[in-house]
JSON list of C-alpha atoms in Angstrom, two decimals:
[
{"chain": "S", "resi": 871, "resn": "MET", "atom": "CA", "xyz": [0.00, 0.00, 0.00]},
{"chain": "S", "resi": 872, "resn": "GLN", "atom": "CA", "xyz": [1.26, 3.44, -0.87]},
{"chain": "S", "resi": 873, "resn": "ARG", "atom": "CA", "xyz": [2.84, 5.14, 2.11]},
{"chain": "S", "resi": 874, "resn": "ILE", "atom": "CA", "xyz": [1.10, 8.13, 3.57]},
{"chain": "S", "resi": 875, "resn": "SER", "atom": "CA", "xyz": [3.42, 10.96, 4.58]},
{"chain": "S", "resi": 876, "resn": "SER", "atom": "CA", "xyz": [4.29, 10.66, 8.26]},
{"chain": "S", "resi": 877, "resn": "ARG", "atom": "CA", "xyz": [4.84, 14.34, 8.73]},
{"chain": "S", "resi": 878, "resn": "LEU", "atom": "CA", "xyz": [2.08, 16.61, 10.02]},
{"chain": "S", "resi": 879, "resn": "THR", "atom": "CA", "xyz": [1.92, 19.65, 7.76]},
{"chain": "S", "resi": 880, "resn": "ARG", "atom": "CA", "xyz": [2.54, 22.95, 9.54]},
{"chain": "S", "resi": 881, "resn": "THR", "atom": "CA", "xyz": [1.29, 26.25, 8.24]},
{"chain": "S", "resi": 882, "resn": "SER", "atom": "CA", "xyz": [1.96, 29.60, 9.85]},
{"chain": "S", "resi": 883, "resn": "SER", "atom": "CA", "xyz": [-1.70, 30.20, 10.72]},
{"chain": "S", "resi": 884, "resn": "LEU", "atom": "CA", "xyz": [-2.08, 26.73, 12.19]},
{"chain": "S", "resi": 885, "resn": "SER", "atom": "CA", "xyz": [1.10, 27.15, 14.23]},
{"chain": "S", "resi": 886, "resn": "THR", "atom": "CA", "xyz": [-0.19, 30.42, 15.61]},
{"chain": "S", "resi": 887, "resn": "LEU", "atom": "CA", "xyz": [-3.52, 28.86, 16.48]},
{"chain": "S", "resi": 888, "resn": "LEU", "atom": "CA", "xyz": [-1.93, 25.90, 18.22]},
{"chain": "S", "resi": 889, "resn": "THR", "atom": "CA", "xyz": [0.15, 28.28, 20.30]},
{"chain": "S", "resi": 890, "resn": "ARG", "atom": "CA", "xyz": [-3.00, 30.13, 21.31]},
{"chain": "S", "resi": 891, "resn": "THR", "atom": "CA", "xyz": [-4.74, 26.87, 22.14]},
{"chain": "S", "resi": 892, "resn": "ILE", "atom": "CA", "xyz": [-1.83, 25.78, 24.34]},
{"chain": "S", "resi": 893, "resn": "LYS", "atom": "CA", "xyz": [-1.85, 29.06, 26.20]},
{"chain": "S", "resi": 894, "resn": "ARG", "atom": "CA", "xyz": [-5.60, 29.04, 26.77]},
{"chain": "S", "resi": 895, "resn": "SER", "atom": "CA", "xyz": [-5.71, 25.47, 27.97]},
{"chain": "S", "resi": 896, "resn": "SER", "atom": "CA", "xyz": [-2.48, 25.35, 29.98]},
{"chain": "S", "resi": 897, "resn": "ASN", "atom": "CA", "xyz": [-4.11, 26.61, 33.14]},
{"chain": "S", "resi": 898, "resn": "THR", "atom": "CA", "xyz": [-6.65, 23.80, 33.03]},
{"chain": "S", "resi": 899, "resn": "HIS", "atom": "CA", "xyz": [-4.16, 21.00, 32.56]},
{"chain": "S", "resi": 900, "resn": "SER", "atom": "CA", "xyz": [-4.09, 19.45, 36.03]},
{"chain": "S", "resi": 901, "resn": "LEU", "atom": "CA", "xyz": [-3.25, 15.98, 34.79]},
{"chain": "S", "resi": 902, "resn": "LYS", "atom": "CA", "xyz": [-0.04, 14.49, 36.19]},
{"chain": "S", "resi": 903, "resn": "SER", "atom": "CA", "xyz": [1.19, 11.19, 34.89]},
{"chain": "S", "resi": 904, "resn": "ALA", "atom": "CA", "xyz": [2.10, 10.06, 38.40]},
{"chain": "S", "resi": 905, "resn": "ASN", "atom": "CA", "xyz": [-1.55, 10.22, 39.36]},
{"chain": "S", "resi": 906, "resn": "LEU", "atom": "CA", "xyz": [-2.75, 7.95, 36.58]},
{"chain": "S", "resi": 907, "resn": "GLN", "atom": "CA", "xyz": [-4.00, 4.62, 37.83]},
{"chain": "S", "resi": 908, "resn": "LYS", "atom": "CA", "xyz": [-2.23, 1.64, 36.36]},
{"chain": "S", "resi": 909, "resn": "GLN", "atom": "CA", "xyz": [-4.67, -0.69, 34.71]},
{"chain": "S", "resi": 910, "resn": "GLN", "atom": "CA", "xyz": [-4.15, -4.39, 34.72]},
{"chain": "S", "resi": 911, "resn": "GLU", "atom": "CA", "xyz": [-3.78, -5.77, 31.22]},
{"chain": "S", "resi": 912, "resn": "PRO", "atom": "CA", "xyz": [-7.01, -7.59, 30.34]},
{"chain": "S", "resi": 913, "resn": "ALA", "atom": "CA", "xyz": [-7.20, -11.07, 28.95]},
{"chain": "S", "resi": 914, "resn": "ILE", "atom": "CA", "xyz": [-7.67, -11.27, 25.18]},
{"chain": "S", "resi": 915, "resn": "PRO", "atom": "CA", "xyz": [-11.45, -10.92, 24.66]},
{"chain": "S", "resi": 916, "resn": "GLY", "atom": "CA", "xyz": [-13.63, -11.99, 21.77]},
{"chain": "S", "resi": 917, "resn": "HIS", "atom": "CA", "xyz": [-15.10, -15.05, 20.16]},
{"chain": "S", "resi": 918, "resn": "PHE", "atom": "CA", "xyz": [-12.53, -17.13, 18.28]},
{"chain": "S", "resi": 919, "resn": "LEU", "atom": "CA", "xyz": [-15.19, -19.04, 16.34]},
{"chain": "S", "resi": 920, "resn": "LYS", "atom": "CA", "xyz": [-16.59, -15.82, 14.94]},
{"chain": "S", "resi": 921, "resn": "TRP", "atom": "CA", "xyz": [-13.14, -14.63, 13.93]},
{"chain": "S", "resi": 922, "resn": "GLY", "atom": "CA", "xyz": [-12.42, -17.96, 12.28]},
{"chain": "S", "resi": 923, "resn": "SER", "atom": "CA", "xyz": [-15.56, -17.65, 10.16]},
{"chain": "S", "resi": 924, "resn": "LEU", "atom": "CA", "xyz": [-13.90, -14.74, 8.35]},
{"chain": "S", "resi": 925, "resn": "GLY", "atom": "CA", "xyz": [-10.40, -16.16, 8.28]},
{"chain": "S", "resi": 926, "resn": "PHE", "atom": "CA", "xyz": [-9.02, -13.68, 10.81]},
{"chain": "S", "resi": 927, "resn": "VAL", "atom": "CA", "xyz": [-5.49, -14.35, 12.01]},
{"chain": "S", "resi": 928, "resn": "ARG", "atom": "CA", "xyz": [-4.74, -12.98, 15.46]},
{"chain": "S", "resi": 929, "resn": "THR", "atom": "CA", "xyz": [-1.69, -13.53, 17.63]},
{"chain": "S", "resi": 930, "resn": "SER", "atom": "CA", "xyz": [-0.88, -12.51, 21.18]},
{"chain": "S", "resi": 931, "resn": "ARG", "atom": "CA", "xyz": [1.36, -9.61, 20.13]},
{"chain": "S", "resi": 932, "resn": "PHE", "atom": "CA", "xyz": [0.57, -6.13, 21.34]},
{"chain": "S", "resi": 933, "resn": "ALA", "atom": "CA", "xyz": [0.33, -3.36, 18.75]},
{"chain": "S", "resi": 934, "resn": "THR", "atom": "CA", "xyz": [3.58, -1.67, 19.73]},
{"chain": "S", "resi": 935, "resn": "GLY", "atom": "CA", "xyz": [5.36, -3.01, 16.65]},
{"chain": "S", "resi": 936, "resn": "PHE", "atom": "CA", "xyz": [2.78, -1.54, 14.26]},
{"chain": "S", "resi": 937, "resn": "THR", "atom": "CA", "xyz": [4.20, 0.63, 11.48]},
{"chain": "S", "resi": 938, "resn": "PRO", "atom": "CA", "xyz": [1.71, 3.49, 11.74]},
{"chain": "S", "resi": 939, "resn": "LEU", "atom": "CA", "xyz": [1.82, 4.86, 8.21]},
{"chain": "S", "resi": 940, "resn": "GLU", "atom": "CA", "xyz": [1.80, 1.52, 6.43]},
{"chain": "S", "resi": 941, "resn": "PRO", "atom": "CA", "xyz": [-1.72, 0.33, 7.31]},
{"chain": "S", "resi": 942, "resn": "LYS", "atom": "CA", "xyz": [-2.60, -3.24, 6.52]},
{"chain": "S", "resi": 943, "resn": "PRO", "atom": "CA", "xyz": [-4.71, -3.96, 3.44]},
{"chain": "S", "resi": 944, "resn": "LEU", "atom": "CA", "xyz": [-8.06, -5.48, 4.33]},
{"chain": "S", "resi": 945, "resn": "ASP", "atom": "CA", "xyz": [-7.30, -8.81, 2.67]},
{"chain": "S", "resi": 946, "resn": "SER", "atom": "CA", "xyz": [-4.34, -9.26, 5.04]},
{"chain": "S", "resi": 947, "resn": "ILE", "atom": "CA", "xyz": [-6.70, -9.01, 8.01]},
{"chain": "S", "resi": 948, "resn": "MET", "atom": "CA", "xyz": [-9.69, -11.05, 6.85]},
{"chain": "S", "resi": 949, "resn": "ASP", "atom": "CA", "xyz": [-10.86, -13.37, 4.12]},
{"chain": "S", "resi": 950, "resn": "ILE", "atom": "CA", "xyz": [-12.85, -10.95, 1.97]},
{"chain": "S", "resi": 951, "resn": "GLU", "atom": "CA", "xyz": [-14.63, -13.73, 0.05]},
{"chain": "S", "resi": 952, "resn": "ARG", "atom": "CA", "xyz": [-15.98, -15.18, 3.30]},
{"chain": "S", "resi": 953, "resn": "ALA", "atom": "CA", "xyz": [-16.93, -11.71, 4.48]},
{"chain": "S", "resi": 954, "resn": "LYS", "atom": "CA", "xyz": [-19.09, -11.23, 1.40]},
{"chain": "S", "resi": 955, "resn": "THR", "atom": "CA", "xyz": [-21.43, -13.96, 2.69]},
{"chain": "S", "resi": 956, "resn": "LYS", "atom": "CA", "xyz": [-22.11, -12.14, 5.96]},
{"chain": "S", "resi": 957, "resn": "SER", "atom": "CA", "xyz": [-24.86, -9.62, 6.61]},
{"chain": "S", "resi": 958, "resn": "PRO", "atom": "CA", "xyz": [-23.72, -6.05, 7.33]},
{"chain": "S", "resi": 959, "resn": "GLU", "atom": "CA", "xyz": [-24.77, -6.48, 10.96]},
{"chain": "S", "resi": 960, "resn": "ASP", "atom": "CA", "xyz": [-22.83, -9.72, 11.43]},
{"chain": "S", "resi": 961, "resn": "LEU", "atom": "CA", "xyz": [-19.78, -8.38, 9.63]},
{"chain": "S", "resi": 962, "resn": "ALA", "atom": "CA", "xyz": [-19.69, -5.21, 11.76]},
{"chain": "S", "resi": 963, "resn": "SER", "atom": "CA", "xyz": [-20.15, -7.23, 14.95]},
{"chain": "S", "resi": 964, "resn": "ILE", "atom": "CA", "xyz": [-17.35, -9.65, 14.10]},
{"chain": "S", "resi": 965, "resn": "TRP", "atom": "CA", "xyz": [-15.04, -6.82, 13.07]},
{"chain": "S", "resi": 966, "resn": "ASP", "atom": "CA", "xyz": [-15.61, -4.90, 16.29]},
{"chain": "S", "resi": 967, "resn": "ASP", "atom": "CA", "xyz": [-15.18, -7.99, 18.44]},
{"chain": "S", "resi": 968, "resn": "TYR", "atom": "CA", "xyz": [-11.99, -9.04, 16.69]},
{"chain": "S", "resi": 969, "resn": "HIS", "atom": "CA", "xyz": [-10.27, -5.74, 17.42]},
{"chain": "S", "resi": 970, "resn": "LEU", "atom": "CA", "xyz": [-11.06, -5.59, 21.13]},
{"chain": "S", "resi": 971, "resn": "GLY", "atom": "CA", "xyz": [-7.98, -5.14, 23.30]},
{"chain": "S", "resi": 972, "resn": "ARG", "atom": "CA", "xyz": [-4.20, -5.15, 22.88]},
{"chain": "S", "resi": 973, "resn": "GLY", "atom": "CA", "xyz": [-3.79, -1.78, 21.22]},
{"chain": "S", "resi": 974, "resn": "HIS", "atom": "CA", "xyz": [-6.42, -2.06, 18.49]},
{"chain": "S", "resi": 975, "resn": "ILE", "atom": "CA", "xyz": [-9.91, -0.67, 18.07]},
{"chain": "S", "resi": 976, "resn": "GLY", "atom": "CA", "xyz": [-12.54, -1.60, 15.51]},
{"chain": "S", "resi": 977, "resn": "ALA", "atom": "CA", "xyz": [-15.61, 0.32, 14.41]},
{"chain": "S", "resi": 978, "resn": "SER", "atom": "CA", "xyz": [-17.85, 0.78, 11.39]},
{"chain": "S", "resi": 979, "resn": "MET", "atom": "CA", "xyz": [-20.09, 3.40, 9.81]},
{"chain": "S", "resi": 980, "resn": "LYS", "atom": "CA", "xyz": [-22.64, 3.82, 7.04]},
{"chain": "S", "resi": 981, "resn": "ALA", "atom": "CA", "xyz": [-21.29, 4.66, 3.61]},
{"chain": "S", "resi": 982, "resn": "LYS", "atom": "CA", "xyz": [-23.31, 7.89, 3.46]},
{"chain": "S", "resi": 983, "resn": "LEU", "atom": "CA", "xyz": [-21.71, 9.16, 6.67]},
{"chain": "S", "resi": 984, "resn": "TYR", "atom": "CA", "xyz": [-18.30, 8.19, 5.36]},
{"chain": "S", "resi": 985, "resn": "GLN", "atom": "CA", "xyz": [-18.85, 10.28, 2.23]},
{"chain": "S", "resi": 986, "resn": "LEU", "atom": "CA", "xyz": [-19.82, 13.25, 4.38]},
{"chain": "S", "resi": 987, "resn": "LEU", "atom": "CA", "xyz": [-16.66, 12.75, 6.44]},
{"chain": "S", "resi": 988, "resn": "VAL", "atom": "CA", "xyz": [-14.55, 12.64, 3.28]},
{"chain": "S", "resi": 989, "resn": "GLN", "atom": "CA", "xyz": [-16.15, 15.81, 1.98]},
{"chain": "S", "resi": 990, "resn": "ARG", "atom": "CA", "xyz": [-15.67, 17.78, 5.19]},
{"chain": "S", "resi": 991, "resn": "ALA", "atom": "CA", "xyz": [-12.17, 16.47, 5.88]},
{"chain": "S", "resi": 992, "resn": "ALA", "atom": "CA", "xyz": [-11.02, 17.59, 2.43]},
{"chain": "S", "resi": 993, "resn": "ASP", "atom": "CA", "xyz": [-12.01, 21.11, 3.43]},
{"chain": "S", "resi": 994, "resn": "CYS", "atom": "CA", "xyz": [-10.85, 21.04, 7.06]},
{"chain": "S", "resi": 995, "resn": "LYS", "atom": "CA", "xyz": [-7.91, 18.75, 7.77]},
{"chain": "S", "resi": 996, "resn": "TYR", "atom": "CA", "xyz": [-7.01, 19.65, 11.34]},
{"chain": "S", "resi": 997, "resn": "PHE", "atom": "CA", "xyz": [-8.61, 19.84, 14.76]},
{"chain": "S", "resi": 998, "resn": "VAL", "atom": "CA", "xyz": [-7.87, 19.62, 18.48]},
{"chain": "S", "resi": 999, "resn": "ILE", "atom": "CA", "xyz": [-9.64, 17.27, 20.89]},
{"chain": "S", "resi": 1000, "resn": "PRO", "atom": "CA", "xyz": [-9.39, 17.40, 24.70]},
{"chain": "S", "resi": 1001, "resn": "LEU", "atom": "CA", "xyz": [-9.05, 13.99, 26.32]},
{"chain": "S", "resi": 1002, "resn": "TRP", "atom": "CA", "xyz": [-10.33, 14.00, 29.90]},
{"chain": "S", "resi": 1003, "resn": "ARG", "atom": "CA", "xyz": [-8.22, 12.17, 32.45]},
{"chain": "S", "resi": 1004, "resn": "GLY", "atom": "CA", "xyz": [-9.09, 12.21, 36.12]},
{"chain": "S", "resi": 1005, "resn": "SER", "atom": "CA", "xyz": [-9.18, 15.85, 37.20]},
{"chain": "S", "resi": 1006, "resn": "GLY", "atom": "CA", "xyz": [-7.87, 17.41, 34.00]},
{"chain": "S", "resi": 1007, "resn": "TYR", "atom": "CA", "xyz": [-7.36, 16.87, 30.32]},
{"chain": "S", "resi": 1008, "resn": "THR", "atom": "CA", "xyz": [-4.66, 16.50, 27.71]},
{"chain": "S", "resi": 1009, "resn": "THR", "atom": "CA", "xyz": [-5.19, 17.80, 24.20]},
{"chain": "S", "resi": 1010, "resn": "MET", "atom": "CA", "xyz": [-4.84, 15.73, 21.05]},
{"chain": "S", "resi": 1011, "resn": "PHE", "atom": "CA", "xyz": [-4.02, 17.15, 17.62]},
{"chain": "S", "resi": 1012, "resn": "ALA", "atom": "CA", "xyz": [-5.83, 15.48, 14.71]},
{"chain": "S", "resi": 1013, "resn": "GLN", "atom": "CA", "xyz": [-4.84, 15.39, 11.06]},
{"chain": "S", "resi": 1014, "resn": "VAL", "atom": "CA", "xyz": [-7.52, 13.98, 8.76]},
{"chain": "S", "resi": 1015, "resn": "GLN", "atom": "CA", "xyz": [-6.57, 12.91, 5.25]},
{"chain": "S", "resi": 1016, "resn": "MET", "atom": "CA", "xyz": [-9.13, 10.33, 4.27]},
{"chain": "S", "resi": 1017, "resn": "PRO", "atom": "CA", "xyz": [-9.06, 7.37, 4.33]},
{"chain": "S", "resi": 1018, "resn": "HIS", "atom": "CA", "xyz": [-6.68, 8.05, 7.23]},
{"chain": "S", "resi": 1019, "resn": "MET", "atom": "CA", "xyz": [-6.76, 9.88, 10.54]},
{"chain": "S", "resi": 1020, "resn": "ILE", "atom": "CA", "xyz": [-3.65, 10.56, 12.62]},
{"chain": "S", "resi": 1021, "resn": "PHE", "atom": "CA", "xyz": [-3.68, 11.70, 16.24]},
{"chain": "S", "resi": 1022, "resn": "THR", "atom": "CA", "xyz": [-0.75, 12.93, 18.31]},
{"chain": "S", "resi": 1023, "resn": "GLY", "atom": "CA", "xyz": [-0.38, 14.89, 21.53]},
{"chain": "S", "resi": 1024, "resn": "LEU", "atom": "CA", "xyz": [-0.67, 18.64, 21.03]},
{"chain": "S", "resi": 1025, "resn": "GLU", "atom": "CA", "xyz": [2.17, 19.21, 23.48]},
{"chain": "S", "resi": 1026, "resn": "ASP", "atom": "CA", "xyz": [4.36, 16.85, 21.43]},
{"chain": "S", "resi": 1027, "resn": "TYR", "atom": "CA", "xyz": [3.42, 18.63, 18.23]},
{"chain": "S", "resi": 1028, "resn": "LYS", "atom": "CA", "xyz": [4.16, 21.98, 19.84]},
{"chain": "S", "resi": 1029, "resn": "SER", "atom": "CA", "xyz": [7.62, 20.87, 20.97]},
{"chain": "S", "resi": 1030, "resn": "ARG", "atom": "CA", "xyz": [8.62, 18.62, 18.04]},
{"chain": "S", "resi": 1031, "resn": "GLY", "atom": "CA", "xyz": [6.66, 20.04, 15.14]},
{"chain": "S", "resi": 1032, "resn": "THR", "atom": "CA", "xyz": [6.69, 17.88, 12.04]},
{"chain": "S", "resi": 1033, "resn": "GLN", "atom": "CA", "xyz": [8.80, 15.29, 13.87]},
{"chain": "S", "resi": 1034, "resn": "ALA", "atom": "CA", "xyz": [6.03, 14.52, 16.37]},
{"chain": "S", "resi": 1035, "resn": "SER", "atom": "CA", "xyz": [5.11, 10.83, 16.34]},
{"chain": "S", "resi": 1036, "resn": "PRO", "atom": "CA", "xyz": [1.48, 9.68, 16.06]},
{"chain": "S", "resi": 1037, "resn": "TYR", "atom": "CA", "xyz": [-0.19, 8.20, 19.14]},
{"chain": "S", "resi": 1038, "resn": "LEU", "atom": "CA", "xyz": [-3.06, 6.69, 17.16]},
{"chain": "S", "resi": 1039, "resn": "THR", "atom": "CA", "xyz": [-3.57, 5.98, 13.47]},
{"chain": "S", "resi": 1040, "resn": "VAL", "atom": "CA", "xyz": [-6.92, 5.14, 11.89]},
{"chain": "S", "resi": 1041, "resn": "LYS", "atom": "CA", "xyz": [-7.71, 3.54, 8.53]},
{"chain": "S", "resi": 1042, "resn": "PHE", "atom": "CA", "xyz": [-11.12, 3.40, 6.82]},
{"chain": "S", "resi": 1043, "resn": "TYR", "atom": "CA", "xyz": [-11.82, 0.41, 4.57]},
{"chain": "S", "resi": 1044, "resn": "THR", "atom": "CA", "xyz": [-14.41, 0.98, 1.82]},
{"chain": "S", "resi": 1045, "resn": "GLU", "atom": "CA", "xyz": [-14.44, -2.46, 0.22]},
{"chain": "S", "resi": 1046, "resn": "PHE", "atom": "CA", "xyz": [-18.04, -3.09, 1.39]},
{"chain": "S", "resi": 1047, "resn": "ALA", "atom": "CA", "xyz": [-19.36, 0.45, 1.01]},
{"chain": "S", "resi": 1048, "resn": "GLU", "atom": "CA", "xyz": [-21.37, -0.31, -2.12]},
{"chain": "S", "resi": 1049, "resn": "SER", "atom": "CA", "xyz": [-22.40, -3.92, -1.50]},
{"chain": "S", "resi": 1050, "resn": "LYS", "atom": "CA", "xyz": [-23.25, -3.65, 2.20]},
{"chain": "S", "resi": 1051, "resn": "ASP", "atom": "CA", "xyz": [-23.46, 0.11, 2.89]},
{"chain": "S", "resi": 1052, "resn": "LEU", "atom": "CA", "xyz": [-20.69, -0.48, 5.40]},
{"chain": "S", "resi": 1053, "resn": "VAL", "atom": "CA", "xyz": [-17.26, 1.10, 5.96]},
{"chain": "S", "resi": 1054, "resn": "LEU", "atom": "CA", "xyz": [-14.96, -0.73, 8.35]},
{"chain": "S", "resi": 1055, "resn": "ILE", "atom": "CA", "xyz": [-12.64, 1.26, 10.60]},
{"chain": "S", "resi": 1056, "resn": "ARG", "atom": "CA", "xyz": [-9.43, 0.07, 12.24]},
{"chain": "S", "resi": 1057, "resn": "GLY", "atom": "CA", "xyz": [-7.46, 2.05, 14.80]},
{"chain": "S", "resi": 1058, "resn": "ASP", "atom": "CA", "xyz": [-3.94, 1.15, 15.90]},
{"chain": "S", "resi": 1059, "resn": "ILE", "atom": "CA", "xyz": [-2.41, 2.62, 19.02]},
{"chain": "S", "resi": 1060, "resn": "VAL", "atom": "CA", "xyz": [1.22, 3.36, 18.29]},
{"chain": "S", "resi": 1061, "resn": "PHE", "atom": "CA", "xyz": [2.17, 4.12, 21.90]},
{"chain": "S", "resi": 1062, "resn": "THR", "atom": "CA", "xyz": [0.17, 1.92, 24.25]},
{"chain": "S", "resi": 1063, "resn": "SER", "atom": "CA", "xyz": [2.02, 3.55, 27.15]},
{"chain": "S", "resi": 1064, "resn": "LYS", "atom": "CA", "xyz": [0.42, 6.88, 26.27]},
{"chain": "S", "resi": 1065, "resn": "LEU", "atom": "CA", "xyz": [-3.06, 5.83, 25.22]},
{"chain": "S", "resi": 1066, "resn": "THR", "atom": "CA", "xyz": [-5.43, 3.10, 26.41]},
{"chain": "S", "resi": 1067, "resn": "ASP", "atom": "CA", "xyz": [-7.86, 1.25, 24.15]},
{"chain": "S", "resi": 1068, "resn": "GLU", "atom": "CA", "xyz": [-10.78, 3.07, 25.80]},
{"chain": "S", "resi": 1069, "resn": "GLU", "atom": "CA", "xyz": [-9.16, 6.46, 25.29]},
{"chain": "S", "resi": 1070, "resn": "ALA", "atom": "CA", "xyz": [-8.39, 5.68, 21.65]},
{"chain": "S", "resi": 1071, "resn": "GLU", "atom": "CA", "xyz": [-11.99, 4.63, 21.05]},
{"chain": "S", "resi": 1072, "resn": "TRP", "atom": "CA", "xyz": [-13.25, 7.84, 22.67]},
{"chain": "S", "resi": 1073, "resn": "ILE", "atom": "CA", "xyz": [-10.87, 9.99, 20.60]},
{"chain": "S", "resi": 1074, "resn": "LEU", "atom": "CA", "xyz": [-12.03, 8.38, 17.36]},
{"chain": "S", "resi": 1075, "resn": "GLU", "atom": "CA", "xyz": [-15.73, 8.67, 18.21]},
{"chain": "S", "resi": 1076, "resn": "THR", "atom": "CA", "xyz": [-15.29, 12.27, 19.33]},
{"chain": "S", "resi": 1077, "resn": "ALA", "atom": "CA", "xyz": [-13.33, 13.25, 16.22]},
{"chain": "S", "resi": 1078, "resn": "GLN", "atom": "CA", "xyz": [-16.03, 11.78, 14.01]},
{"chain": "S", "resi": 1079, "resn": "SER", "atom": "CA", "xyz": [-18.72, 13.62, 15.94]},
{"chain": "S", "resi": 1080, "resn": "PHE", "atom": "CA", "xyz": [-17.04, 16.97, 15.27]},
{"chain": "S", "resi": 1081, "resn": "TYR", "atom": "CA", "xyz": [-16.92, 16.26, 11.55]},
{"chain": "S", "resi": 1082, "resn": "LEU", "atom": "CA", "xyz": [-20.38, 14.69, 11.21]},
{"chain": "S", "resi": 1083, "resn": "ASN", "atom": "CA", "xyz": [-22.46, 16.84, 13.57]},
{"chain": "S", "resi": 1084, "resn": "ASP", "atom": "CA", "xyz": [-23.45, 20.10, 11.89]},
{"chain": "S", "resi": 1085, "resn": "GLY", "atom": "CA", "xyz": [-23.21, 22.14, 15.08]},
{"chain": "S", "resi": 1086, "resn": "ARG", "atom": "CA", "xyz": [-19.83, 20.79, 16.14]},
{"chain": "S", "resi": 1087, "resn": "TYR", "atom": "CA", "xyz": [-18.45, 21.02, 12.62]},
{"chain": "S", "resi": 1088, "resn": "LYS", "atom": "CA", "xyz": [-18.72, 24.81, 12.83]},
{"chain": "S", "resi": 1089, "resn": "LEU", "atom": "CA", "xyz": [-15.91, 24.66, 15.40]},
{"chain": "S", "resi": 1090, "resn": "VAL", "atom": "CA", "xyz": [-13.80, 22.60, 12.99]},
{"chain": "S", "resi": 1091, "resn": "GLU", "atom": "CA", "xyz": [-14.39, 25.20, 10.29]},
{"chain": "S", "resi": 1092, "resn": "GLN", "atom": "CA", "xyz": [-13.38, 27.97, 12.65]},
{"chain": "S", "resi": 1093, "resn": "PHE", "atom": "CA", "xyz": [-10.20, 26.14, 13.60]},
{"chain": "S", "resi": 1094, "resn": "ASN", "atom": "CA", "xyz": [-9.20, 25.73, 9.96]},
{"chain": "S", "resi": 1095, "resn": "LYS", "atom": "CA", "xyz": [-10.60, 28.85, 8.30]},
{"chain": "S", "resi": 1096, "resn": "GLN", "atom": "CA", "xyz": [-11.38, 31.48, 10.92]},
{"chain": "S", "resi": 1097, "resn": "THR", "atom": "CA", "xyz": [-8.60, 31.05, 13.42]},
{"chain": "S", "resi": 1098, "resn": "ARG", "atom": "CA", "xyz": [-9.17, 34.41, 15.08]},
{"chain": "S", "resi": 1099, "resn": "ASP", "atom": "CA", "xyz": [-12.70, 33.38, 16.00]},
{"chain": "S", "resi": 1100, "resn": "PHE", "atom": "CA", "xyz": [-11.77, 29.95, 17.36]},
{"chain": "S", "resi": 1101, "resn": "GLU", "atom": "CA", "xyz": [-12.05, 29.51, 21.13]},
{"chain": "S", "resi": 1102, "resn": "PHE", "atom": "CA", "xyz": [-10.84, 26.25, 22.68]},
{"chain": "S", "resi": 1103, "resn": "LYS", "atom": "CA", "xyz": [-13.31, 26.69, 25.51]},
{"chain": "S", "resi": 1104, "resn": "ASP", "atom": "CA", "xyz": [-16.11, 26.25, 22.98]},
{"chain": "S", "resi": 1105, "resn": "VAL", "atom": "CA", "xyz": [-14.79, 22.74, 22.30]},
{"chain": "S", "resi": 1106, "resn": "LEU", "atom": "CA", "xyz": [-14.82, 22.05, 26.04]},
{"chain": "S", "resi": 1107, "resn": "ARG", "atom": "CA", "xyz": [-18.39, 23.32, 26.31]},
{"chain": "S", "resi": 1108, "resn": "SER", "atom": "CA", "xyz": [-19.56, 21.15, 23.43]},
{"chain": "S", "resi": 1109, "resn": "LEU", "atom": "CA", "xyz": [-18.17, 18.09, 25.27]},
{"chain": "S", "resi": 1110, "resn": "ASN", "atom": "CA", "xyz": [-19.57, 19.19, 28.64]},
{"chain": "S", "resi": 1111, "resn": "MET", "atom": "CA", "xyz": [-16.06, 19.48, 30.04]},
{"chain": "S", "resi": 1112, "resn": "PRO", "atom": "CA", "xyz": [-15.40, 22.02, 32.80]},
{"chain": "S", "resi": 1113, "resn": "ILE", "atom": "CA", "xyz": [-13.53, 25.23, 31.99]},
{"chain": "S", "resi": 1114, "resn": "MET", "atom": "CA", "xyz": [-11.23, 25.62, 34.97]}
]
């Protein structure tokens, strides 16, 4: 598969906006890594018989060795011919279940919503998402170039610029968009020490909500096109997060 550029594009207006976002949110960042509770690694979940029905191959490896910008083709994950015999509901259920745990997330969406996401992402490629942790939040920077999404820490992007490494990469698979009105989504956590499966799932769902919800998308447009009008606190309000 053709490589997607691993560098997050920086423009002068975006850099200025990110600096403003950092300054406005710095006083509310009360998260300290020492206060994070260590979670016990769960046993591998899922139903092996269901995975086998689609020819899935799954080992006990964590996702730390994943090459983030060389996403796997769908036929290397499942038997596409077998998948064609499944209903959209069964296929989505098996896909989600297969990706539970160990640094992967699985999701799906209707083809119509995917097309809307593609359309809006082409116009607005960047956004910032606060991730709540305990008594504070950390902010994620999103770059959306469909069929890919890349998320990294805003603080890392601020300090390392185009050399910042992704925390989470997401690939959308459209092989069943026409036949089953279904787009499969796979997320791979690049740094499992920095992001849990639950956090990655929340980030993906939240990012999609900002691009697919008309009201929230106005904030995305402001961030990309009307930087002077963008207020990070409006993002917090839309997510019912406290402004401290």
